[in-house]
């Protein structure tokens, strides 16, 4: 079995295509390796005796005990080189060469062959079309990006080579270090999931990534869910917006899945997602340098009222909140601080505060059981020794279990504090909102770490009945409607009393067994909009059932003479005012597979797009959180004097539907619209589904 | 009349309270002035002959021709000094001394006296409790914050002294310069509006500010609306959130108005509002260094696919959009760029692009009539000469009318480009999203600049009838309901047919003149929840009107024997399903006065908080935009197969209501709930108002 971590700890590295030619990638890589690598470098090039002073061999077969080959030969020669690597026992290969799938046509064929060769020899293969990889613990720079990467705890992967160069160039300026960096290239063999897995087992402190797409979303969720319990994963997934997804598609040639699916899938995987490059590193530095908060309640200690207000705004915008201090804390602050100080949160130690006063206030608030994390927020003053302030914060941080972020709202005058804190691995920020967002990420990571994974419920269902119903339905059409309500019965999803009958007399019999007036609908898969042709009748009293049957059928026949009419559905009347109309839907995402959606009916979904989404199978806590997430959740929970709906029934229905679509890949799309939720339960009134008979 | 611009161009400055004592404010200010000021400095202190080598006088009376006095004496001595300034013809005064309103009690009294003295002598007075002011054109640093302010076009005001020091300290590092800076302190005399006005008339390029509150919102809107046509105004208004507003209140002692009112008022004033300090300067630098876009359509030229996707995401998140290139542009790019380049937007000139290729692509896209602004987005590569890239961008910028933002996604290697661009006054960014947000601000400023101010409509109304009705109503209670529907009639707001009658026989007469069944409600200002006591009856046929009258009245009497019963309202039945229920409301904000709200009825306002808000008087375009702004606007515009409502009727009703509440300050709160909007018009069904009889 391949082991991607071997890529980052080779002892002998061959550069196949090593060169002395100025400006060539072969030269850049050979130079990078020669300068820093702890192990040995073997240039491979049949046209040279030496390359850059190193003895050169003709092929991998002649190079002994190589454990990593970096391939920079022309595209047509790559397959032979990789095969030779496999034959001579080189376990790991990085293909820098471009001209594969990204170039289309012949390149795509070449990439398929490359994948086959790698599989044959069980190679750890990065690329093709990769910028290379870097491993600071062994001084390995097998890339042609900028060098001089500082050592550190982060490991970073990227589907964009340019993003790798941008990050390396910037990180060096900011003193940010890395353990491993990999440019994923076309991911012919190893992909984002492999590196998440490998880094999760190693000494990486935070896994960072820039991704434009995830090939197998379900597998990624499984892997990342495990890893993220121990090692935070922070990703930029670009192509968030419709225009962005189009740009990513044209750039990588991949089919873009919906961002809603990514949003849900990454969250279910415990990944912290950021939108910008700056935020990616803000968050990573906080997760690396700080423990997780004890709670989401922040204490702010500042020497400046205005910035304190800004920090409060930022906190209110986030998932955090300002801590309410215990009485003892307020008393202690009052005793310690000058009279004009503000002893409530945000604590204002006022403009003439020396480092000691910050320190005392910090000591007091960190001791408060209501405080889960702290922000020290300093504006420049003449009386504050910033070196001392940095030192005090580091000491408090070390003595406490709580994270402390430092916002230094100034320039060069604060450098001594910045240096002291950064040396101790603690992040600093200029803008209070960036500091607060980073603490928020630490808090979100705590939630990820503490998350109990519950297996999806497996309800006792009647699969055979569903299979038969789908088979029957698919003989006729690939779109099914209310005639397939049996699917719900078979999976224990409540439906109104009633059934589909084929004769008017049967209709009367069914109606007599139902209390009150009934709803009747003509059942014909070929007729999409039944209401428009008068194919639906509500409030039918028993005595009118017979005639209504005949009328509905004849209307349908007139409207579409060739339509197959399966009969008429006779159904209990569900008073829409007795409950709230909701929608549970499912479609299949190209990356994540079945994705389940929940929302309130009508304009809430169609106009306001107020929906929550999860990748199936949906667990019980996930289904429950789908309700929490809606803006309109209070409508289900008793807003405006209504009785709250039975959430447990809805949560169960979401899970049962999730099980149905997971177990039957033949169901491509499915909408329960409406699912009427009442204080006593919920009931699925109508169904619309698309079926792929080939999957049965 | 006072002229705040005199503050920034004094010739002789007196420091009253000048001192040599180390660490004293008097010393800091004297030193700051002595070192840089173009004019003369006169230390004032009766206890010294000289201060820091300058000859010292005993009082302002002895200092000749002083035009600015900086006051740092103890609080108790301030009033005498300021009076002396007035008597000796010193026109401008900065009171640094604290211990006024912010300290409460005696301080508040002292501040009132200070204000009176300033008024008596018509002084330009900044402070008290100010950090001071800075004017780089004359080398004036009359503040005790950090010095070394670079000259530049920005003028900056702040209600937080700490924010001033933070900004000065940081700006110096980043090469950002200022024209004028003022720490507003307690604003006893001059406030944010005075400086907006003064700077609007001067050479300031962009007005920047940090505010926690605006005292007179209506006056601020009027001034800023004028100024912002010529000079962009960019403000952080903190205390945005509920917690932030509480923090600001406890910090400044001011009563926080609602942020909704600020949001609306600042927008109506043409102010660009930012949330963070970083964004404040990002936006200001873009507005200073770039022209306004010709349209919101952005062309992106990049050497890196991944960052191009991020820029696309950021664009889609903003009010901008990616430009669709004209065919000629695509052909020209195809001819010019290598085969593997992407000639659609974002244009990818690919990783091996030298500066010339960026330049050519930029030239082509800037020439496209569909392009309103451009972003150059470069990742580090070995082949790109960044000095040359910077030069080319500056040249293109100079030759074009369009703004070009430069995103340099790397570190030190890109410094030559950064330097060249910044020297030319052009902003640079690391993160594509910050670059795009800055271009978006330029685009929003274009909208502000081009805004045509329309005076609020003055409808022909019956003020006398309203006055009488309010007088009548206020004799009874300060809360009025449906009995005051005449207010609407008098202001031309449509109401259902019907009237309030005092006898059952009259009720019958009214009902007979109305088509169909009627709605009847008991009218008694003392009874709040009429429905709950059976005081409302719908669907009353003509023959039941008489008895219903008596029944309604007797129910009301039983429920509340002492209630005054004004009669019964007999009203046309409005079918709620024929239209959409909306709400128009008004309340009075402590800073902005009457604020008008619009939204859809029920959960849209109560649960989803989907409302739009404007400070009254509301103009026709503003009223129209209140509909546009709602998330649920499509519901009014024909979503889900409904006929669109008559927007013009709603827009007119909003304006008429705005006129009513503007003309009658006695109306403290007013809700039209519901205003039923139909395709044929709109009709106000119910009314709830609170009245302050003292204002009549």
PDB file of N, CA, C and O in Angstrom, chain A residues 560-603:
ATOM      1  N   UNK A 560     -54.622  14.951 -22.469  1.00  0.00           N
ATOM      2  CA  UNK A 560     -53.480  14.242 -23.038  1.00  0.00           C
ATOM      3  C   UNK A 560     -53.912  12.811 -23.354  1.00  0.00           C
ATOM      4  O   UNK A 560     -53.728  11.902 -22.539  1.00  0.00           O
ATOM      5  N   UNK A 561     -54.492  12.627 -24.551  1.00  0.00           N
ATOM      6  CA  UNK A 561     -55.124  11.340 -24.874  1.00  0.00           C
ATOM      7  C   UNK A 561     -54.178  10.145 -24.758  1.00  0.00           C
ATOM      8  O   UNK A 561     -54.610   9.041 -24.455  1.00  0.00           O
ATOM      9  N   UNK A 562     -52.864  10.368 -24.986  1.00  0.00           N
ATOM     10  CA  UNK A 562     -51.950   9.220 -24.962  1.00  0.00           C
ATOM     11  C   UNK A 562     -51.371   8.938 -23.579  1.00  0.00           C
ATOM     12  O   UNK A 562     -50.557   8.033 -23.419  1.00  0.00           O
ATOM     13  N   UNK A 563     -51.749   9.721 -22.567  1.00  0.00           N
ATOM     14  CA  UNK A 563     -51.160   9.525 -21.238  1.00  0.00           C
ATOM     15  C   UNK A 563     -51.665   8.226 -20.614  1.00  0.00           C
ATOM     16  O   UNK A 563     -52.835   7.877 -20.745  1.00  0.00           O
ATOM     17  N   UNK A 564     -50.767   7.514 -19.957  1.00  0.00           N
ATOM     18  CA  UNK A 564     -51.179   6.347 -19.192  1.00  0.00           C
ATOM     19  C   UNK A 564     -51.796   6.845 -17.894  1.00  0.00           C
ATOM     20  O   UNK A 564     -51.157   7.584 -17.145  1.00  0.00           O
ATOM     21  N   UNK A 565     -53.020   6.450 -17.612  1.00  0.00           N
ATOM     22  CA  UNK A 565     -53.652   6.877 -16.366  1.00  0.00           C
ATOM     23  C   UNK A 565     -53.670   5.690 -15.419  1.00  0.00           C
ATOM     24  O   UNK A 565     -54.251   4.649 -15.709  1.00  0.00           O
ATOM     25  N   UNK A 566     -52.960   5.855 -14.304  1.00  0.00           N
ATOM     26  CA  UNK A 566     -52.818   4.742 -13.372  1.00  0.00           C
ATOM     27  C   UNK A 566     -53.994   4.649 -12.421  1.00  0.00           C
ATOM     28  O   UNK A 566     -54.119   3.690 -11.675  1.00  0.00           O
ATOM     29  N   UNK A 567     -54.804   5.679 -12.409  1.00  0.00           N
ATOM     30  CA  UNK A 567     -55.950   5.663 -11.503  1.00  0.00           C
ATOM     31  C   UNK A 567     -56.104   7.011 -10.840  1.00  0.00           C
ATOM     32  O   UNK A 567     -55.667   8.037 -11.363  1.00  0.00           O
ATOM     33  N   UNK A 568     -56.733   7.007  -9.656  1.00  0.00           N
ATOM     34  CA  UNK A 568     -56.972   8.255  -8.927  1.00  0.00           C
ATOM     35  C   UNK A 568     -56.558   8.025  -7.472  1.00  0.00           C
ATOM     36  O   UNK A 568     -56.828   6.963  -6.900  1.00  0.00           O
ATOM     37  N   UNK A 569     -55.872   9.005  -6.938  1.00  0.00           N
ATOM     38  CA  UNK A 569     -55.517   8.901  -5.533  1.00  0.00           C
ATOM     39  C   UNK A 569     -56.611   9.527  -4.674  1.00  0.00           C
ATOM     40  O   UNK A 569     -57.061  10.640  -4.962  1.00  0.00           O
ATOM     41  N   UNK A 570     -57.047   8.777  -3.673  1.00  0.00           N
ATOM     42  CA  UNK A 570     -58.052   9.279  -2.741  1.00  0.00           C
ATOM     43  C   UNK A 570     -57.344   9.436  -1.396  1.00  0.00           C
ATOM     44  O   UNK A 570     -56.790   8.472  -0.869  1.00  0.00           O
ATOM     45  N   UNK A 571     -57.337  10.647  -0.887  1.00  0.00           N
ATOM     46  CA  UNK A 571     -56.465  10.923   0.249  1.00  0.00           C
ATOM     47  C   UNK A 571     -57.194  11.740   1.312  1.00  0.00           C
ATOM     48  O   UNK A 571     -57.996  12.621   0.980  1.00  0.00           O
ATOM     49  N   UNK A 572     -56.879  11.425   2.538  1.00  0.00           N
ATOM     50  CA  UNK A 572     -57.324  12.204   3.696  1.00  0.00           C
ATOM     51  C   UNK A 572     -57.002  13.691   3.468  1.00  0.00           C
ATOM     52  O   UNK A 572     -55.969  14.022   2.902  1.00  0.00           O
ATOM     53  N   UNK A 573     -57.880  14.573   3.935  1.00  0.00           N
ATOM     54  CA  UNK A 573     -57.616  16.007   3.827  1.00  0.00           C
ATOM     55  C   UNK A 573     -56.727  16.454   4.979  1.00  0.00           C
ATOM     56  O   UNK A 573     -57.055  16.217   6.134  1.00  0.00           O
ATOM     57  N   UNK A 574     -55.584  17.033   4.618  1.00  0.00           N
ATOM     58  CA  UNK A 574     -54.716  17.588   5.663  1.00  0.00           C
ATOM     59  C   UNK A 574     -54.910  19.092   5.612  1.00  0.00           C
ATOM     60  O   UNK A 574     -54.649  19.729   4.596  1.00  0.00           O
ATOM     61  N   UNK A 575     -55.354  19.665   6.704  1.00  0.00           N
ATOM     62  CA  UNK A 575     -55.605  21.106   6.751  1.00  0.00           C
ATOM     63  C   UNK A 575     -54.258  21.830   6.780  1.00  0.00           C
ATOM     64  O   UNK A 575     -53.494  21.689   7.732  1.00  0.00           O
ATOM     65  N   UNK A 576     -53.952  22.566   5.725  1.00  0.00           N
ATOM     66  CA  UNK A 576     -52.628  23.204   5.700  1.00  0.00           C
ATOM     67  C   UNK A 576     -52.447  24.189   6.851  1.00  0.00           C
ATOM     68  O   UNK A 576     -51.334  24.410   7.314  1.00  0.00           O
ATOM     69  N   UNK A 577     -53.564  24.755   7.333  1.00  0.00           N
ATOM     70  CA  UNK A 577     -53.444  25.718   8.429  1.00  0.00           C
ATOM     71  C   UNK A 577     -53.157  25.059   9.766  1.00  0.00           C
ATOM     72  O   UNK A 577     -52.782  25.721  10.732  1.00  0.00           O
ATOM     73  N   UNK A 578     -53.320  23.731   9.825  1.00  0.00           N
ATOM     74  CA  UNK A 578     -53.056  23.029  11.072  1.00  0.00           C
ATOM     75  C   UNK A 578     -51.560  22.835  11.289  1.00  0.00           C
ATOM     76  O   UNK A 578     -51.122  22.454  12.364  1.00  0.00           O
ATOM     77  N   UNK A 579     -50.779  23.073  10.258  1.00  0.00           N
ATOM     78  CA  UNK A 579     -49.346  22.848  10.390  1.00  0.00           C
ATOM     79  C   UNK A 579     -48.563  23.813   9.534  1.00  0.00           C
ATOM     80  O   UNK A 579     -49.104  24.810   9.051  1.00  0.00           O
ATOM     81  N   UNK A 580     -47.301  23.544   9.364  1.00  0.00           N
ATOM     82  CA  UNK A 580     -46.444  24.395   8.563  1.00  0.00           C
ATOM     83  C   UNK A 580     -45.887  23.552   7.421  1.00  0.00           C
ATOM     84  O   UNK A 580     -45.433  22.432   7.644  1.00  0.00           O
ATOM     85  N   UNK A 581     -45.966  24.110   6.227  1.00  0.00           N
ATOM     86  CA  UNK A 581     -45.455  23.357   5.081  1.00  0.00           C
ATOM     87  C   UNK A 581     -43.935  23.429   5.049  1.00  0.00           C
ATOM     88  O   UNK A 581     -43.352  24.511   5.056  1.00  0.00           O
ATOM     89  N   UNK A 582     -43.294  22.258   5.018  1.00  0.00           N
ATOM     90  CA  UNK A 582     -41.843  22.219   4.869  1.00  0.00           C
ATOM     91  C   UNK A 582     -41.517  21.395   3.628  1.00  0.00           C
ATOM     92  O   UNK A 582     -42.408  20.777   3.025  1.00  0.00           O
ATOM     93  N   UNK A 583     -40.254  21.420   3.251  1.00  0.00           N
ATOM     94  CA  UNK A 583     -39.798  20.636   2.101  1.00  0.00           C
ATOM     95  C   UNK A 583     -38.583  19.831   2.539  1.00  0.00           C
ATOM     96  O   UNK A 583     -37.678  20.373   3.184  1.00  0.00           O
ATOM     97  N   UNK A 584     -38.570  18.547   2.198  1.00  0.00           N
ATOM     98  CA  UNK A 584     -37.345  17.767   2.321  1.00  0.00           C
ATOM     99  C   UNK A 584     -37.003  17.306   0.909  1.00  0.00           C
ATOM    100  O   UNK A 584     -37.861  16.730   0.227  1.00  0.00           O
ATOM    101  N   UNK A 585     -35.822  17.602   0.474  1.00  0.00           N
ATOM    102  CA  UNK A 585     -35.459  17.243  -0.891  1.00  0.00           C
ATOM    103  C   UNK A 585     -34.107  16.567  -0.943  1.00  0.00           C
ATOM    104  O   UNK A 585     -33.351  16.561   0.026  1.00  0.00           O
ATOM    105  N   UNK A 586     -33.797  15.969  -2.088  1.00  0.00           N
ATOM    106  CA  UNK A 586     -32.495  15.341  -2.275  1.00  0.00           C
ATOM    107  C   UNK A 586     -32.098  15.474  -3.730  1.00  0.00           C
ATOM    108  O   UNK A 586     -32.930  15.326  -4.622  1.00  0.00           O
ATOM    109  N   UNK A 587     -30.846  15.832  -3.959  1.00  0.00           N
ATOM    110  CA  UNK A 587     -30.301  15.614  -5.301  1.00  0.00           C
ATOM    111  C   UNK A 587     -28.902  15.032  -5.170  1.00  0.00           C
ATOM    112  O   UNK A 587     -28.359  14.951  -4.071  1.00  0.00           O
ATOM    113  N   UNK A 588     -28.368  14.567  -6.294  1.00  0.00           N
ATOM    114  CA  UNK A 588     -27.043  13.944  -6.244  1.00  0.00           C
ATOM    115  C   UNK A 588     -25.999  14.920  -6.765  1.00  0.00           C
ATOM    116  O   UNK A 588     -26.109  15.433  -7.865  1.00  0.00           O
ATOM    117  N   UNK A 589     -24.999  15.155  -5.946  1.00  0.00           N
ATOM    118  CA  UNK A 589     -23.920  16.053  -6.299  1.00  0.00           C
ATOM    119  C   UNK A 589     -22.811  15.235  -6.967  1.00  0.00           C
ATOM    120  O   UNK A 589     -22.542  14.109  -6.533  1.00  0.00           O
ATOM    121  N   UNK A 590     -22.187  15.786  -8.013  1.00  0.00           N
ATOM    122  CA  UNK A 590     -21.150  14.998  -8.695  1.00  0.00           C
ATOM    123  C   UNK A 590     -20.006  14.579  -7.765  1.00  0.00           C
ATOM    124  O   UNK A 590     -19.414  13.536  -7.958  1.00  0.00           O
ATOM    125  N   UNK A 591     -19.710  15.379  -6.737  1.00  0.00           N
ATOM    126  CA  UNK A 591     -18.609  15.026  -5.838  1.00  0.00           C
ATOM    127  C   UNK A 591     -19.083  14.329  -4.566  1.00  0.00           C
ATOM    128  O   UNK A 591     -18.460  13.416  -4.075  1.00  0.00           O
ATOM    129  N   UNK A 592     -20.197  14.797  -4.021  1.00  0.00           N
ATOM    130  CA  UNK A 592     -20.582  14.334  -2.686  1.00  0.00           C
ATOM    131  C   UNK A 592     -21.700  13.306  -2.693  1.00  0.00           C
ATOM    132  O   UNK A 592     -22.078  12.807  -1.641  1.00  0.00           O
ATOM    133  N   UNK A 593     -22.261  13.010  -3.863  1.00  0.00           N
ATOM    134  CA  UNK A 593     -23.357  12.052  -3.882  1.00  0.00           C
ATOM    135  C   UNK A 593     -24.627  12.660  -3.335  1.00  0.00           C
ATOM    136  O   UNK A 593     -24.865  13.860  -3.494  1.00  0.00           O
ATOM    137  N   UNK A 594     -25.478  11.846  -2.665  1.00  0.00           N
ATOM    138  CA  UNK A 594     -26.787  12.351  -2.255  1.00  0.00           C
ATOM    139  C   UNK A 594     -26.668  13.474  -1.214  1.00  0.00           C
ATOM    140  O   UNK A 594     -25.988  13.311  -0.204  1.00  0.00           O
ATOM    141  N   UNK A 595     -27.321  14.588  -1.506  1.00  0.00           N
ATOM    142  CA  UNK A 595     -27.300  15.747  -0.627  1.00  0.00           C
ATOM    143  C   UNK A 595     -28.749  16.041  -0.257  1.00  0.00           C
ATOM    144  O   UNK A 595     -29.602  16.147  -1.136  1.00  0.00           O
ATOM    145  N   UNK A 596     -29.028  16.129   1.043  1.00  0.00           N
ATOM    146  CA  UNK A 596     -30.397  16.314   1.519  1.00  0.00           C
ATOM    147  C   UNK A 596     -30.610  17.774   1.910  1.00  0.00           C
ATOM    148  O   UNK A 596     -29.732  18.392   2.512  1.00  0.00           O
ATOM    149  N   UNK A 597     -31.758  18.295   1.539  1.00  0.00           N
ATOM    150  CA  UNK A 597     -32.096  19.705   1.789  1.00  0.00           C
ATOM    151  C   UNK A 597     -33.352  19.786   2.646  1.00  0.00           C
ATOM    152  O   UNK A 597     -34.262  18.976   2.507  1.00  0.00           O
ATOM    153  N   UNK A 598     -33.386  20.766   3.532  1.00  0.00           N
ATOM    154  CA  UNK A 598     -34.598  21.001   4.328  1.00  0.00           C
ATOM    155  C   UNK A 598     -34.886  22.492   4.360  1.00  0.00           C
ATOM    156  O   UNK A 598     -33.982  23.312   4.428  1.00  0.00           O
ATOM    157  N   UNK A 599     -36.176  22.826   4.309  1.00  0.00           N
ATOM    158  CA  UNK A 599     -36.552  24.235   4.391  1.00  0.00           C
ATOM    159  C   UNK A 599     -38.042  24.357   4.574  1.00  0.00           C
ATOM    160  O   UNK A 599     -38.770  23.360   4.544  1.00  0.00           O
ATOM    161  N   UNK A 600     -38.503  25.592   4.774  1.00  0.00           N
ATOM    162  CA  UNK A 600     -39.945  25.827   4.807  1.00  0.00           C
ATOM    163  C   UNK A 600     -40.448  25.938   3.376  1.00  0.00           C
ATOM    164  O   UNK A 600     -39.689  26.335   2.479  1.00  0.00           O
ATOM    165  N   UNK A 601     -41.705  25.608   3.167  1.00  0.00           N
ATOM    166  CA  UNK A 601     -42.223  25.541   1.801  1.00  0.00           C
ATOM    167  C   UNK A 601     -42.362  26.898   1.148  1.00  0.00           C
ATOM    168  O   UNK A 601     -42.227  27.946   1.778  1.00  0.00           O
ATOM    169  N   UNK A 602     -42.624  26.856  -0.136  1.00  0.00           N
ATOM    170  CA  UNK A 602     -42.975  28.057  -0.893  1.00  0.00           C
ATOM    171  C   UNK A 602     -41.857  29.059  -0.987  1.00  0.00           C
ATOM    172  O   UNK A 602     -40.725  28.713  -1.296  1.00  0.00           O
ATOM    173  N   UNK A 603     -42.199  30.335  -0.694  1.00  0.00           N
ATOM    174  CA  UNK A 603     -41.216  31.392  -0.895  1.00  0.00           C
ATOM    175  C   UNK A 603     -39.975  31.235  -0.028  1.00  0.00           C
ATOM    176  O   UNK A 603     -38.940  31.773  -0.351  1.00  0.00           O
TER     177      UNK A 603
END
